[in-house]
Amino acid sequence: MALSKLNSLYMALIAEHSKNPHHKGTIEGVEAVLLNNPTCGDLISLTVKFQEDRIEDIAFSGDGCSISTASASMMTDTVIGKTKEQALELITIFSEMVQGQENAAQEKLGEAELLAGVSKFPQRIKCATLAWHALEKAIERSQQA
Ligand code: FES
């Protein structure tokens, strides 16, 4: 795909997900994971409902920028129904991708693969990874329970 077309697709998807985020809200009865972006102070609240080893439901709220909101929305679409192990692999792939490391498994990220362009804007990497790190924390906490 031509670079300009990819860029406009990237911009359109970020705008769409940040205006109409998927899985926005809170799951009743689930303790939230709170994580803030140290560079701006924006906070994400993530609730994840596990069914044994699988992510049965997931929801987020918070007041991040459009990249962090779009990334959280895409992340929830990507990980719902996945096992914890699969989700941890996706978190690693996503984190490496936005830091500019190419990975043949990037296509597993679904629409979130289009956030690869964030690697050109180092100050936005923490925005893009905020929700993914919150999910990592939620999985870690579930494994300690
Ligand atoms: Fe705060 Fe992006 S500027 S999360």
Tab-separated table of C-alpha atoms and ligand atoms in Angstrom:
chain	number	residue	atom	x	y	z
A	1	MET	CA	0.000	0.000	0.000
A	2	ALA	CA	1.300	3.488	-0.837
A	3	LEU	CA	2.678	5.360	2.154
A	4	SER	CA	0.296	8.321	1.764
A	5	LYS	CA	-2.683	5.957	1.644
A	6	LEU	CA	-1.415	4.157	4.748
A	7	ASN	CA	-0.981	7.487	6.539
A	8	SER	CA	-4.508	8.602	5.735
A	9	LEU	CA	-5.875	5.223	6.814
A	10	TYR	CA	-3.903	5.554	10.044
A	11	MET	CA	-5.254	9.064	10.695
A	12	ALA	CA	-8.827	8.060	9.864
A	13	LEU	CA	-8.721	5.030	12.153
A	14	ILE	CA	-7.302	7.016	15.061
A	15	ALA	CA	-9.999	9.653	14.590
A	16	GLU	CA	-12.754	7.024	14.376
A	17	HIS	CA	-11.618	5.057	17.445
A	18	SER	CA	-11.022	8.166	19.539
A	19	LYS	CA	-14.440	9.637	18.661
A	20	ASN	CA	-16.312	6.356	19.084
A	21	PRO	CA	-14.156	4.168	21.313
A	22	HIS	CA	-15.064	0.494	21.597
A	23	HIS	CA	-15.503	-1.109	25.043
A	24	LYS	CA	-15.631	2.247	26.824
A	25	GLY	CA	-16.931	2.030	30.373
A	26	THR	CA	-16.485	-0.103	33.449
A	27	ILE	CA	-17.343	-3.713	34.185
A	28	GLU	CA	-19.404	-3.914	37.358
A	29	GLY	CA	-17.873	-5.898	40.198
A	30	VAL	CA	-14.357	-5.923	38.751
A	31	GLU	CA	-11.548	-4.028	40.482
A	32	ALA	CA	-10.046	-1.491	38.079
A	33	VAL	CA	-6.383	-1.212	37.197
A	34	LEU	CA	-5.350	2.443	37.198
A	35	LEU	CA	-2.304	3.560	35.271
A	36	ASN	CA	-1.120	7.018	34.382
A	37	ASN	CA	1.080	8.322	31.635
A	38	PRO	CA	3.972	9.930	33.529
A	39	THR	CA	4.687	12.366	30.708
A	40	CYS	CA	1.256	14.054	30.791
A	41	GLY	CA	-0.521	12.727	33.892
A	42	ASP	CA	-3.429	11.263	31.929
A	43	LEU	CA	-4.992	8.254	33.604
A	44	ILE	CA	-6.572	5.086	32.258
A	45	SER	CA	-8.879	2.868	34.265
A	46	LEU	CA	-9.150	-0.662	32.901
A	47	THR	CA	-11.475	-3.415	34.050
A	48	VAL	CA	-10.908	-6.955	32.771
A	49	LYS	CA	-13.172	-9.904	33.475
A	50	PHE	CA	-11.417	-13.243	33.187
A	51	GLN	CA	-13.151	-16.558	32.616
A	52	GLU	CA	-10.516	-18.988	33.835
A	53	ASP	CA	-7.565	-18.230	31.535
A	54	ARG	CA	-9.483	-16.171	28.975
A	55	ILE	CA	-10.402	-12.480	28.700
A	56	GLU	CA	-14.182	-12.652	28.719
A	57	ASP	CA	-14.847	-8.922	28.831
A	58	ILE	CA	-12.812	-5.730	28.990
A	59	ALA	CA	-13.629	-2.042	29.335
A	60	PHE	CA	-11.688	1.177	29.789
A	61	SER	CA	-12.292	4.749	30.805
A	62	GLY	CA	-10.028	7.724	31.297
A	63	ASP	CA	-9.038	11.034	29.873
A	64	GLY	CA	-6.113	10.399	27.547
A	65	CYS	CA	-5.360	11.977	24.182
A	66	SER	CA	-6.717	10.692	20.882
A	67	ILE	CA	-3.806	8.283	20.360
A	68	SER	CA	-4.168	6.758	23.820
A	69	THR	CA	-7.959	6.465	23.436
A	70	ALA	CA	-7.702	4.958	19.944
A	71	SER	CA	-5.007	2.545	21.084
A	72	ALA	CA	-7.113	1.456	24.091
A	73	SER	CA	-10.126	0.941	21.834
A	74	MET	CA	-8.120	-1.143	19.335
A	75	MET	CA	-6.466	-3.095	22.158
A	76	THR	CA	-9.839	-4.103	23.643
A	77	ASP	CA	-11.047	-5.271	20.210
A	78	THR	CA	-7.862	-7.292	19.739
A	79	VAL	CA	-7.605	-9.057	23.096
A	80	ILE	CA	-11.207	-9.883	23.927
A	81	GLY	CA	-11.622	-13.684	23.878
A	82	LYS	CA	-7.852	-14.280	23.965
A	83	THR	CA	-6.035	-16.260	26.645
A	84	LYS	CA	-3.752	-14.443	29.065
A	85	GLU	CA	-0.723	-15.935	27.325
A	86	GLN	CA	-1.924	-14.764	23.913
A	87	ALA	CA	-2.668	-11.298	25.309
A	88	LEU	CA	0.828	-11.039	26.850
A	89	GLU	CA	2.333	-11.956	23.480
A	90	LEU	CA	0.247	-9.243	21.786
A	91	ILE	CA	1.372	-6.682	24.379
A	92	THR	CA	5.006	-7.524	23.608
A	93	ILE	CA	4.456	-7.336	19.844
A	94	PHE	CA	2.662	-3.997	20.168
A	95	SER	CA	5.278	-2.476	22.507
A	96	GLU	CA	8.120	-3.491	20.209
A	97	MET	CA	6.269	-2.280	17.116
A	98	VAL	CA	5.664	1.250	18.417
A	99	GLN	CA	9.338	1.433	19.350
A	100	GLY	CA	10.186	0.761	15.719
A	101	GLN	CA	11.008	-2.953	15.843
A	102	GLU	CA	9.484	-4.818	12.923
A	103	ASN	CA	7.844	-8.094	13.854
A	104	ALA	CA	6.442	-10.647	11.435
A	105	ALA	CA	3.633	-11.331	13.911
A	106	GLN	CA	2.353	-7.729	13.840
A	107	GLU	CA	-0.684	-8.783	11.831
A	108	LYS	CA	-1.974	-10.537	14.962
A	109	LEU	CA	-2.665	-7.038	16.334
A	110	GLY	CA	-5.602	-6.416	13.989
A	111	GLU	CA	-6.273	-2.705	13.435
A	112	ALA	CA	-3.752	-1.845	16.143
A	113	GLU	CA	-1.040	-2.740	13.624
A	114	LEU	CA	-1.728	0.608	11.985
A	115	LEU	CA	-0.324	2.335	15.087
A	116	ALA	CA	3.163	1.312	13.926
A	117	GLY	CA	3.457	4.923	12.679
A	118	VAL	CA	3.674	6.088	16.313
A	119	SER	CA	7.332	4.975	16.284
A	120	LYS	CA	8.083	8.163	14.331
A	121	PHE	CA	6.826	10.245	17.267
A	122	PRO	CA	8.761	9.070	20.358
A	123	GLN	CA	6.883	11.438	22.675
A	124	ARG	CA	3.627	9.594	21.809
A	125	ILE	CA	4.856	6.056	22.492
A	126	LYS	CA	3.735	6.227	26.137
A	127	CYS	CA	0.291	7.396	24.951
A	128	ALA	CA	-0.018	4.399	22.630
A	129	THR	CA	1.205	1.809	25.135
A	130	LEU	CA	-0.736	3.055	28.188
A	131	ALA	CA	-3.745	0.732	27.797
A	132	TRP	CA	-1.553	-2.226	26.842
A	133	HIS	CA	0.542	-1.814	29.983
A	134	ALA	CA	-2.645	-1.513	32.046
A	135	LEU	CA	-3.741	-4.869	30.596
A	136	GLU	CA	-0.362	-6.380	31.463
A	137	LYS	CA	-0.875	-5.181	35.041
A	138	ALA	CA	-4.396	-6.651	35.147
A	139	ILE	CA	-3.091	-10.029	33.952
A	140	GLU	CA	-0.255	-9.971	36.498
A	141	ARG	CA	-2.724	-9.167	39.275
A	142	SER	CA	-5.065	-11.982	38.207
A	143	GLN	CA	-2.174	-14.430	38.373
A	144	GLN	CA	-1.346	-13.388	41.933
A	145	ALA	CA	-4.944	-13.871	43.101
B	1	FES	FE1	-1.747	12.107	27.735
B	1	FES	FE2	-1.388	11.080	25.328
B	1	FES	S1	-1.005	13.138	25.958
B	1	FES	S2	-2.077	10.085	27.099
